[in-house]
Amino acid sequence: MPHSMFCLILVFFFLSTSLAQENIFSKNRFKNIIIFGDSYTDTGNVYKLTRRAWPLSPPYHRGRYCNGPNWVDQLRGSSVKNYAYGSATTDSNFVQGYTIGNVPVPGIRQQVQNYMKGWNSRFVSRPDTLHIVWIGGNDFIFNHSALPNLVVPSLMNSINDLVAKDAKNILVVDQVPAQYIPAGLALAPPAELAYLTAMYNTLLNASLHSIQQQYPQTSIHIFSINALVTKVVTTHSDYFTNTTTNCWNVQNYTIVKNCENPNNFVFLDNIHFSNHVHTLIADPVQKFLLPSYAVNSASCYIRQA
């Protein structure tokens, strides 16, 4: 086959694949995605707040707490507005979160309030708008006496704020399995962390189910990041050569690299996931955006409240 003909076929193949993917994503159920969260989700808000001081980029990727695009960056076919800040808690009035230089960041409730006061709030009650809420364990990090029976109600205030404004679609991410997070293991025994995580998720599930029953006009779903990360860590798949320790150490806001390829690790640093894990997180969320989500693999991790 002549070289020119081969090149034309190759170009046609890539164009066809690209157009097919674009056509699939153009059928998303949700045109607008509004996101609230912490460093697992932040796509540069703390980086801007600290005038590019943190997260240190490079080696972190463009202000993400990741070595590449995070799960939000990898979503396709919808307009995304991201209010997430690294170090955020459920509510700054409950527990204040801080980033480098002791700079306070808005908690989830403050992020929701900023959204409600802004131009994007016109999307809140539209059926093609999805609100995603993912908060990790910062309440427990900044206040060691905080317990799930206080943290979950604090988070639910933000969910109630969205429901009160007639939000039609809400996706809430549950708590990561703290018993596997390197930073968590430095604070408490694995059994204690597993117990607290299970308590948190049980309370979260019950609270969301209660709101779903009370407000049937709002569709509330739960994304079990707990199940996903547990599977990744415990199955020892071919994706990762290390599922227990972190590739980078953060010491006095400097990065010490302990490995050559972070994507062989589940944990990039002592809290955050590698880019490869973020791709695994983005996959079920992307499928949830499609009309056929109920019959695809997203339903393994995402369910009705």
mmCIF file of N, CA and C in Angstrom, residues 40 66-75 263 265-266 272-284:
data_model
loop_
_atom_site.group_PDB
_atom_site.id
_atom_site.type_symbol
_atom_site.label_atom_id
_atom_site.label_comp_id
_atom_site.label_asym_id
_atom_site.label_seq_id
_atom_site.Cartn_x
_atom_site.Cartn_y
_atom_site.Cartn_z
ATOM 1 N N TYR A 40 -9.768 16.647 46.034
ATOM 2 C CA TYR A 40 -9.989 15.567 45.077
ATOM 3 C C TYR A 40 -10.628 16.099 43.792
ATOM 4 N N CYS A 66 -2.911 16.407 41.624
ATOM 5 C CA CYS A 66 -2.797 15.197 40.807
ATOM 6 C C CYS A 66 -1.586 15.358 39.897
ATOM 7 N N ASN A 67 -1.080 14.251 39.376
ATOM 8 C CA ASN A 67 0.049 14.308 38.451
ATOM 9 C C ASN A 67 -0.396 14.418 36.998
ATOM 10 N N GLY A 68 -1.678 14.630 36.788
ATOM 11 C CA GLY A 68 -2.245 14.814 35.454
ATOM 12 C C GLY A 68 -3.650 15.363 35.608
ATOM 13 N N PRO A 69 -4.442 15.389 34.540
ATOM 14 C CA PRO A 69 -5.836 15.841 34.651
ATOM 15 C C PRO A 69 -6.592 15.019 35.694
ATOM 16 N N ASN A 70 -7.379 15.703 36.531
ATOM 17 C CA ASN A 70 -8.162 14.950 37.511
ATOM 18 C C ASN A 70 -9.496 14.521 36.901
ATOM 19 N N TRP A 71 -10.353 13.917 37.702
ATOM 20 C CA TRP A 71 -11.589 13.331 37.157
ATOM 21 C C TRP A 71 -12.498 14.382 36.535
ATOM 22 N N VAL A 72 -12.511 15.599 37.090
ATOM 23 C CA VAL A 72 -13.351 16.666 36.527
ATOM 24 C C VAL A 72 -12.861 17.045 35.137
ATOM 25 N N ASP A 73 -11.543 17.157 34.988
ATOM 26 C CA ASP A 73 -10.960 17.507 33.692
ATOM 27 C C ASP A 73 -11.336 16.506 32.607
ATOM 28 N N GLN A 74 -11.598 15.279 33.008
ATOM 29 C CA GLN A 74 -11.815 14.213 32.035
ATOM 30 C C GLN A 74 -13.276 14.038 31.620
ATOM 31 N N LEU A 75 -14.183 14.816 32.200
ATOM 32 C CA LEU A 75 -15.587 14.748 31.793
ATOM 33 C C LEU A 75 -15.767 15.433 30.453
ATOM 34 N N ASN A 263 1.794 6.768 38.101
ATOM 35 C CA ASN A 263 0.591 6.052 37.680
ATOM 36 C C ASN A 263 0.652 4.556 37.957
ATOM 37 N N PHE A 265 1.089 3.795 40.978
ATOM 38 C CA PHE A 265 0.648 3.883 42.369
ATOM 39 C C PHE A 265 -0.811 4.309 42.431
ATOM 40 N N VAL A 266 -1.539 3.794 43.406
ATOM 41 C CA VAL A 266 -2.886 4.296 43.677
ATOM 42 C C VAL A 266 -2.791 5.695 44.268
ATOM 43 N N HIS A 272 -3.773 12.086 48.190
ATOM 44 C CA HIS A 272 -4.402 12.204 46.871
ATOM 45 C C HIS A 272 -4.078 11.033 45.949
ATOM 46 N N PHE A 273 -4.970 10.847 44.975
ATOM 47 C CA PHE A 273 -4.861 9.738 44.035
ATOM 48 C C PHE A 273 -4.052 10.127 42.800
ATOM 49 N N SER A 274 -3.471 9.122 42.182
ATOM 50 C CA SER A 274 -2.746 9.342 40.931
ATOM 51 C C SER A 274 -3.722 9.584 39.780
ATOM 52 N N ASN A 275 -3.190 10.084 38.694
ATOM 53 C CA ASN A 275 -4.002 10.367 37.505
ATOM 54 C C ASN A 275 -4.740 9.123 37.021
ATOM 55 N N HIS A 276 -4.107 7.975 37.136
ATOM 56 C CA HIS A 276 -4.739 6.732 36.673
ATOM 57 C C HIS A 276 -6.002 6.430 37.479
ATOM 58 N N VAL A 277 -5.971 6.688 38.779
ATOM 59 C CA VAL A 277 -7.161 6.480 39.610
ATOM 60 C C VAL A 277 -8.247 7.479 39.232
ATOM 61 N N HIS A 278 -7.856 8.725 38.957
ATOM 62 C CA HIS A 278 -8.842 9.733 38.556
ATOM 63 C C HIS A 278 -9.556 9.325 37.264
ATOM 64 N N THR A 279 -8.845 8.649 36.372
ATOM 65 C CA THR A 279 -9.490 8.148 35.155
ATOM 66 C C THR A 279 -10.545 7.100 35.501
ATOM 67 N N LEU A 280 -10.239 6.237 36.460
ATOM 68 C CA LEU A 280 -11.211 5.233 36.900
ATOM 69 C C LEU A 280 -12.417 5.880 37.572
ATOM 70 N N ILE A 281 -12.208 7.018 38.243
ATOM 71 C CA ILE A 281 -13.314 7.750 38.870
ATOM 72 C C ILE A 281 -14.173 8.426 37.813
ATOM 73 N N ALA A 282 -13.527 9.017 36.820
ATOM 74 C CA ALA A 282 -14.263 9.754 35.784
ATOM 75 C C ALA A 282 -15.157 8.840 34.960
ATOM 76 N N ASP A 283 -14.757 7.588 34.787
ATOM 77 C CA ASP A 283 -15.488 6.683 33.891
ATOM 78 C C ASP A 283 -16.946 6.473 34.305
ATOM 79 N N PRO A 284 -17.252 6.069 35.542
ATOM 80 C CA PRO A 284 -18.671 5.908 35.899
ATOM 81 C C PRO A 284 -19.437 7.220 35.920
#
